[in-house]
Short mmCIF file of C-alpha atoms in Angstrom, two decimals:
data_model
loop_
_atom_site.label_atom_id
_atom_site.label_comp_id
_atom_site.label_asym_id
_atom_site.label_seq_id
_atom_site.Cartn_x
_atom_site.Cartn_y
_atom_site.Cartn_z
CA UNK A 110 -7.05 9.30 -7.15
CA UNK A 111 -8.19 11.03 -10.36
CA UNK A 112 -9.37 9.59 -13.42
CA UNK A 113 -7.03 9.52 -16.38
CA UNK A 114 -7.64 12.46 -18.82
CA UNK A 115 -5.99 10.23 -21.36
CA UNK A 116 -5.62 6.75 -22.58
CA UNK A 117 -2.48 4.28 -22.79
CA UNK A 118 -2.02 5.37 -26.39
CA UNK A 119 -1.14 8.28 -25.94
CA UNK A 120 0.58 7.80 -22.72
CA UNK A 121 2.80 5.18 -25.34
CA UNK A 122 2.83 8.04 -27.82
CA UNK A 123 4.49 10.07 -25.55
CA UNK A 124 6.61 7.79 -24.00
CA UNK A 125 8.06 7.05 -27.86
CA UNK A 126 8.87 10.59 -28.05
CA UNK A 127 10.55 11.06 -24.97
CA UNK A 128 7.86 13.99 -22.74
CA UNK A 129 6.73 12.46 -19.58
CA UNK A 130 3.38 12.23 -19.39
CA UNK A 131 2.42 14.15 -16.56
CA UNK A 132 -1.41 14.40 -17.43
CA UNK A 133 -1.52 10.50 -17.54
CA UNK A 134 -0.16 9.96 -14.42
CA UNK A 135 -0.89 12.63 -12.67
CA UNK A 136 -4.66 11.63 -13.13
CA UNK A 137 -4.76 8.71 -11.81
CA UNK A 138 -3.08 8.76 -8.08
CA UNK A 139 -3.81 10.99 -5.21
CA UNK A 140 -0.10 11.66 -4.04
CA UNK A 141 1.41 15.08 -3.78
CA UNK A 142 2.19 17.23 -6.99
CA UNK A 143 4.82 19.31 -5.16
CA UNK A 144 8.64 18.85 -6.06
CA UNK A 145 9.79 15.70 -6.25
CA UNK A 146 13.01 15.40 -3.87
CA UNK A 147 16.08 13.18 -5.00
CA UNK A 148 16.45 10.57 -2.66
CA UNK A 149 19.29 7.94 -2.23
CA UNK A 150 18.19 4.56 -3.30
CA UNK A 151 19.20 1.79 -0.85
CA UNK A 152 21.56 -0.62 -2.74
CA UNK A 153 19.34 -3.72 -1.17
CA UNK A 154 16.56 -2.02 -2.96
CA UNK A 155 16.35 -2.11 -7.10
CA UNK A 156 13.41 -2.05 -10.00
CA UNK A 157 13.55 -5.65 -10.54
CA UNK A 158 10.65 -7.20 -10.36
CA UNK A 159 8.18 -3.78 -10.48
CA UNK A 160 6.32 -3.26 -13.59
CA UNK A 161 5.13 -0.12 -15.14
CA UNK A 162 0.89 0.16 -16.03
CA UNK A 163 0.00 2.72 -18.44
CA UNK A 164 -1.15 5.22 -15.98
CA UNK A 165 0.44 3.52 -12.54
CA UNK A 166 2.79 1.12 -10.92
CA UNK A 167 3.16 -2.23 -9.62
CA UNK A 168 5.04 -5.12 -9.14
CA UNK A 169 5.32 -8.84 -9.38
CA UNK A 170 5.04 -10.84 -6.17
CA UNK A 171 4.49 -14.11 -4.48
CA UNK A 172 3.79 -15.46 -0.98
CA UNK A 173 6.19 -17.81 0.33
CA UNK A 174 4.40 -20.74 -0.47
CA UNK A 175 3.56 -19.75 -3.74
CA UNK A 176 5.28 -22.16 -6.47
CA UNK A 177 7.38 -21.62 -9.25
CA UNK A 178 5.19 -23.32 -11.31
CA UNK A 179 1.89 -21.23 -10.36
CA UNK A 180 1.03 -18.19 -12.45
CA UNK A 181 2.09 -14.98 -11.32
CA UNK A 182 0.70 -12.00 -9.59
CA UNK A 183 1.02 -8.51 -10.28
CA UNK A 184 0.06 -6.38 -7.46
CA UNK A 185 -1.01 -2.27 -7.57
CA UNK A 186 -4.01 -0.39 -6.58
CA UNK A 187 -8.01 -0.88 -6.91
CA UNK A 188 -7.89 2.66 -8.13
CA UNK A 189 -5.76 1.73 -11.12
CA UNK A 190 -7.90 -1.16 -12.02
CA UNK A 191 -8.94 -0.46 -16.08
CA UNK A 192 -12.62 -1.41 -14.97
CA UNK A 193 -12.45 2.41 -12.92
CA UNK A 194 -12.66 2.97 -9.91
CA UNK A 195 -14.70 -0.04 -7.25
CA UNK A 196 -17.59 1.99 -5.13
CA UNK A 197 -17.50 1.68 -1.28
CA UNK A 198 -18.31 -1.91 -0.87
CA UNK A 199 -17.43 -3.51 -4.20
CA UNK A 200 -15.18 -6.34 -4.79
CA UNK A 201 -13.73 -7.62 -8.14
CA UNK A 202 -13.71 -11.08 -7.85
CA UNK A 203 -12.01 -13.45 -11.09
CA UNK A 204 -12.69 -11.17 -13.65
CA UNK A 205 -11.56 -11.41 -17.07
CA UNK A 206 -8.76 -9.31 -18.01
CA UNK A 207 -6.10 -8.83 -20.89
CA UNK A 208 -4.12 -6.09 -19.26
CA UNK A 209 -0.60 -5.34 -20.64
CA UNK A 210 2.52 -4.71 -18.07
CA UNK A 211 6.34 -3.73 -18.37
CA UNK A 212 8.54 -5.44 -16.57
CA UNK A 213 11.79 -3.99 -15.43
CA UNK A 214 15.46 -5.05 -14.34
CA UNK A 215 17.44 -3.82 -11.47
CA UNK A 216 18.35 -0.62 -13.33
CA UNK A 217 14.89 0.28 -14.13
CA UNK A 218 14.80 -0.68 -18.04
CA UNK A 219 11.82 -2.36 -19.34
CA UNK A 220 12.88 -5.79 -21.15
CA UNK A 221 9.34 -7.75 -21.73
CA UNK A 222 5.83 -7.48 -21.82
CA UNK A 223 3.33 -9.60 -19.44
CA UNK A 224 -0.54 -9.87 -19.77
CA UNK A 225 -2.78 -10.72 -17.19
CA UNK A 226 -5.54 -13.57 -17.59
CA UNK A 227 -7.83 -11.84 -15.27
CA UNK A 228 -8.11 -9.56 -12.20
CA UNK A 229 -7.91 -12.13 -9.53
CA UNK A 230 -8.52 -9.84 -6.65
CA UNK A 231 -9.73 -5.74 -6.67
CA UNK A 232 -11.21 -3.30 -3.62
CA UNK A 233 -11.09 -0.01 -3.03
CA UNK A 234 -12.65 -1.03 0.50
CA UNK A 235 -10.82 -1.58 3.99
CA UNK A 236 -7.80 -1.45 1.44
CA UNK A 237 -6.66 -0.05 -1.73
CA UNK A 238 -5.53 -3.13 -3.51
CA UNK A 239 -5.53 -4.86 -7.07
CA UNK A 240 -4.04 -8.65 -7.97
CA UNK A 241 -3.69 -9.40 -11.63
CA UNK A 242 -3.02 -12.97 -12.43
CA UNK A 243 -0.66 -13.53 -15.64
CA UNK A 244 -0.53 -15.64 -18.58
CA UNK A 245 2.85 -16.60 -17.65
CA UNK A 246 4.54 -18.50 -14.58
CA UNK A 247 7.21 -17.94 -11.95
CA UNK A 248 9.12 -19.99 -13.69
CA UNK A 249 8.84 -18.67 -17.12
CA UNK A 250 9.60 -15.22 -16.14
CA UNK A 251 12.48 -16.10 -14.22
CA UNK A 252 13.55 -18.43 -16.99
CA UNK A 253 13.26 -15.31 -19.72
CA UNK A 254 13.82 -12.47 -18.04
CA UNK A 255 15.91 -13.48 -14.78
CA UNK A 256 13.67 -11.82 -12.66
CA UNK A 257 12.39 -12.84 -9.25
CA UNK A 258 9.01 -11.93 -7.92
CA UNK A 259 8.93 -9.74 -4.96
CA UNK A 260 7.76 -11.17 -1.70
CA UNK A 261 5.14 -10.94 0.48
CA UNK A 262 5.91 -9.86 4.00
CA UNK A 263 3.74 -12.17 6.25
CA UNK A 264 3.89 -9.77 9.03
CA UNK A 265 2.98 -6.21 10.07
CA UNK A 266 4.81 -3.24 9.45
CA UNK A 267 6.74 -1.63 12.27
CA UNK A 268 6.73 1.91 13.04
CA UNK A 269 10.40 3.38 12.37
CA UNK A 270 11.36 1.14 9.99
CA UNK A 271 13.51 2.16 6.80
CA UNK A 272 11.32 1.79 3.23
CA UNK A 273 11.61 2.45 -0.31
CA UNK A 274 8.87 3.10 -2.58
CA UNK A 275 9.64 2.00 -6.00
CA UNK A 276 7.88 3.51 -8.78
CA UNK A 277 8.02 1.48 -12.24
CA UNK A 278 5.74 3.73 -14.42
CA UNK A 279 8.33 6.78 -13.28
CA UNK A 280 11.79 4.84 -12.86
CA UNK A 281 12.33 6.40 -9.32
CA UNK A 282 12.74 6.02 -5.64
CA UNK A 283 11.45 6.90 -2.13
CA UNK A 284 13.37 6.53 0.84
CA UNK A 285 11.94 7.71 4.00
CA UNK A 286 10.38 5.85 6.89
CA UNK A 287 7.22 4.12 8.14
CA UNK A 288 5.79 7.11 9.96
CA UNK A 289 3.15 5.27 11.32
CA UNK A 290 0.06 3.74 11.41
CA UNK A 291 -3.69 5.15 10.54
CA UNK A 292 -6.47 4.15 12.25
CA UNK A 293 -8.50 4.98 9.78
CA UNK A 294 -7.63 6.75 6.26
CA UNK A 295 -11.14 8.66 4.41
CA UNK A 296 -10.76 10.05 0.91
CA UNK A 297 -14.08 11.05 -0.46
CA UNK A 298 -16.33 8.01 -0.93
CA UNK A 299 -13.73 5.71 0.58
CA UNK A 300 -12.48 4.58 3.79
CA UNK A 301 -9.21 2.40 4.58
CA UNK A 302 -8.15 1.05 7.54
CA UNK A 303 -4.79 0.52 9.32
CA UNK A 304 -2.81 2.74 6.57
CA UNK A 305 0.93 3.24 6.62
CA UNK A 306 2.02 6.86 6.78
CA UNK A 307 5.24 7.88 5.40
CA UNK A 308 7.46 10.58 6.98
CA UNK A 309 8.14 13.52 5.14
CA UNK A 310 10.74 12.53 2.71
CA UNK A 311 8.57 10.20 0.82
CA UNK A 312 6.97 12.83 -1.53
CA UNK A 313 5.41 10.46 -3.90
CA UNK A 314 3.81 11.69 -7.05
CA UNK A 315 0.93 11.25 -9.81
CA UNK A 316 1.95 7.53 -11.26
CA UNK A 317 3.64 6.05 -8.25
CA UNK A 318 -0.07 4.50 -6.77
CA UNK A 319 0.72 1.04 -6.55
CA UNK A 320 4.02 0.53 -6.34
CA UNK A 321 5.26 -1.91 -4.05
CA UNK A 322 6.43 0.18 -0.71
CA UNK A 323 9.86 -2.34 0.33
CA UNK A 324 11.33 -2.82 3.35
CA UNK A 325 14.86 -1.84 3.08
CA UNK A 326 16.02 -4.54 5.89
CA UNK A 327 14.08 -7.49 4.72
CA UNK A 328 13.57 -6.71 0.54
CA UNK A 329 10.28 -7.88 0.93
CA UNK A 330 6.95 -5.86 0.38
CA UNK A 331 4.94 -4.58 3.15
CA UNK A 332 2.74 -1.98 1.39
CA UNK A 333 1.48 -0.86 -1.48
CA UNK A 334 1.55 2.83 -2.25
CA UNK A 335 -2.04 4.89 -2.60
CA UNK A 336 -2.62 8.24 -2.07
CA UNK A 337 -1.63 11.75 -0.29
CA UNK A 338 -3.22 14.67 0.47
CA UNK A 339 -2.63 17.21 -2.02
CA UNK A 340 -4.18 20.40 -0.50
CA UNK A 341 -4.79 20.69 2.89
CA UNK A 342 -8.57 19.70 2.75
CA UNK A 343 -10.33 17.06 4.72
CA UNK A 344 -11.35 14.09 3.65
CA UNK A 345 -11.97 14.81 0.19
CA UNK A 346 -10.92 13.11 -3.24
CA UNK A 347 -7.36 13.80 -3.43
CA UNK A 348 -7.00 14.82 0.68
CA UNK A 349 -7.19 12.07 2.50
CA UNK A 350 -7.73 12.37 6.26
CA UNK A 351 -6.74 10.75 9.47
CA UNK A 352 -9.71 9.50 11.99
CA UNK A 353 -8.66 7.79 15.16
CA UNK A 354 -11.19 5.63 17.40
CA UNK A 355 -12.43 8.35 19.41
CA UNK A 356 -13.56 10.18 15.85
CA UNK A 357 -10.69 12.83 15.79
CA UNK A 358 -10.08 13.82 12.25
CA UNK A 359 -6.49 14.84 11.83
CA UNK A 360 -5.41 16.71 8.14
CA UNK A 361 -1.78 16.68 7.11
CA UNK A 362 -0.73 18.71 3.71
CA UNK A 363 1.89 17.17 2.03
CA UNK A 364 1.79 13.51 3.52
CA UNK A 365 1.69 10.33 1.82
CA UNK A 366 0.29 6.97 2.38
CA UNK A 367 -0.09 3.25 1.44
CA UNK A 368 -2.20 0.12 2.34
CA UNK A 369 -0.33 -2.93 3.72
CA UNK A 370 -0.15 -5.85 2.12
CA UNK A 371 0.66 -8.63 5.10
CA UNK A 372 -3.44 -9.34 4.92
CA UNK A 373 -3.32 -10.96 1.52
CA UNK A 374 -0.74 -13.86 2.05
CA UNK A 375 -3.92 -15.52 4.03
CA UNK A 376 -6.45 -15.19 1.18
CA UNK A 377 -4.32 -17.27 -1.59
CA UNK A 378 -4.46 -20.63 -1.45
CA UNK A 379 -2.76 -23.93 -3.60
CA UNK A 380 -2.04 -22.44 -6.85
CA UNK A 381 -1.91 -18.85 -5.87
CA UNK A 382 -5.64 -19.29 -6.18
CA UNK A 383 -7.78 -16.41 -4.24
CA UNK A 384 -9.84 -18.28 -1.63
CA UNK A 385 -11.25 -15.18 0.49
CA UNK A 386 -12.72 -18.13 3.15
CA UNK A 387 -9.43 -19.18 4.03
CA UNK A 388 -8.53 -18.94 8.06
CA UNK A 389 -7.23 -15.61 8.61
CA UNK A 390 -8.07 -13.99 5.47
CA UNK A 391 -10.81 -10.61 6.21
CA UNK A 392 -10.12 -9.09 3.30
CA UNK A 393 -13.75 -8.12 1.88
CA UNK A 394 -16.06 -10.51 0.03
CA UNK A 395 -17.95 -9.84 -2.90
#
């Protein structure tokens, strides 16, 4: 979870000429640099719906109550907030924003632009989470572009389980499987609990923090990817480590991780309205 060493312009510059722009993305996400592996996408799972930031990814989603007539959400990571990174205990609460995002079909081509109103909902506490609200509705999107939000999975993650990570900013799958489950997850200043760990196969990379980890059975989102540990060290920026209850700190090189997402469906409310003192929402208060 580095900085960016460059802006969105030139991240767009080099985008229009066709170079990847490792530097962008690589700065701003803590998952492994190593080589990527091709993996076979699940036919269940596409890009529709994901959206590409200028230095991460995301995607748009809903709850299942949300309505087509509420404004949408846009879901990635605190850490690729444009306001920088939140401090251990800070909470972006309904905060103006006029962030940009491409949206993509199924085959992972960008065909519109959407703009958030503000940031409805940012942490980099307990989780590693950011909710844009748009300018635009379900419905309009749909109605445009013919693309569905991604849902919300109201329940856990299970160990085993088959899961894609889908990465708008690069155009490119994970498949591997939920490895399991973190106690707790520290990376310098931070601390998140209950992470997902992927197996081995899912060797995300600089640009891929939050995309929307899918599970392959359901289609629905259960996680959002965040970070990996690069080199082997402990608990730093970059190398995450594992701490279970008793206080055993566990380091694995080359492992990747996200933050689930089954703990937000509580906090939004009529309107897709953040209310964080709805029953069963704990995600952290301002």
């Amino acid at each position: 979870m580095k900085k960016p060493l460059v802006g969105a312009l030139f991240t767009v510059l080099l985008l229009g000429a066709g170079i990847a722009p490792a530097t962008a993305a690589a700065g701003h996400d803590a998952a492994t640099a190593g080589t990527v592996k091709a993996q076979i996408k699940p036919k269940a799972v596409n890009f529709a719906g994901t959206v590409a930031l200028s230095n991460c990814s995301g995607s748009v989603v809903r709850t299942p109550d949300s309505q087509p007539s509420d404004p949408a959400l846009v879901l990635s990571n605190g850490h690729c907030m444009e306001s920088g990174f939140p401090g251990p205990g800070e909470v972006v609460f309904n905060q103006p924003s006029t962030r940009s995002f491409t949206l993509l079909n199924a085959a992972g081509s960008g065909v519109g632009t959407l703009r958030a109103s503000k940031i409805a909902y940012g942490t980099m506490t307990d989780t590693d989470i950011s909710v844009y609200e748009l300018t635009r509705t379900y419905a309009q999107i749909e109605s445009t572009y013919g693309i569905k939000a991604l849902e919300l999975n109201t329940a856990h993650p299970v160990q085993g389980s088959a899961i894609t990570v889908v990465s708008g900013y690069w155009k490119r799958t994970y498949a591997c499987n939920v490895d399991g489950f973190v106690y707790r997850l520290k990376e310098g200043e931070w601390t998140w609990k209950d992470s997902v760990r992927y197996t081995s196969a899912c060797q995300t990379i600089g640009g891929t923090s939050g995309s929307p980890v899918i599970d392959n059975a359901t289609g629905k989102v259960v996680a959002v990817n965040n970070t990996g540990n690069e080199d082997g060290q402990q608990c730093t920026d970059n190398n995450p480590c594992e701490v279970d209850e008793s206080g055993k700190v566990t380091v694995r090189q080359g492992i990747n991780y996200a933050q689930e997402t089954y703990g937000i469906v509580p906090c939004i409310g009529t309107g897709n309205k953040f209310d964080l003192n709805r029953p069963g929402c704990v995600l952290p208060k301002p």
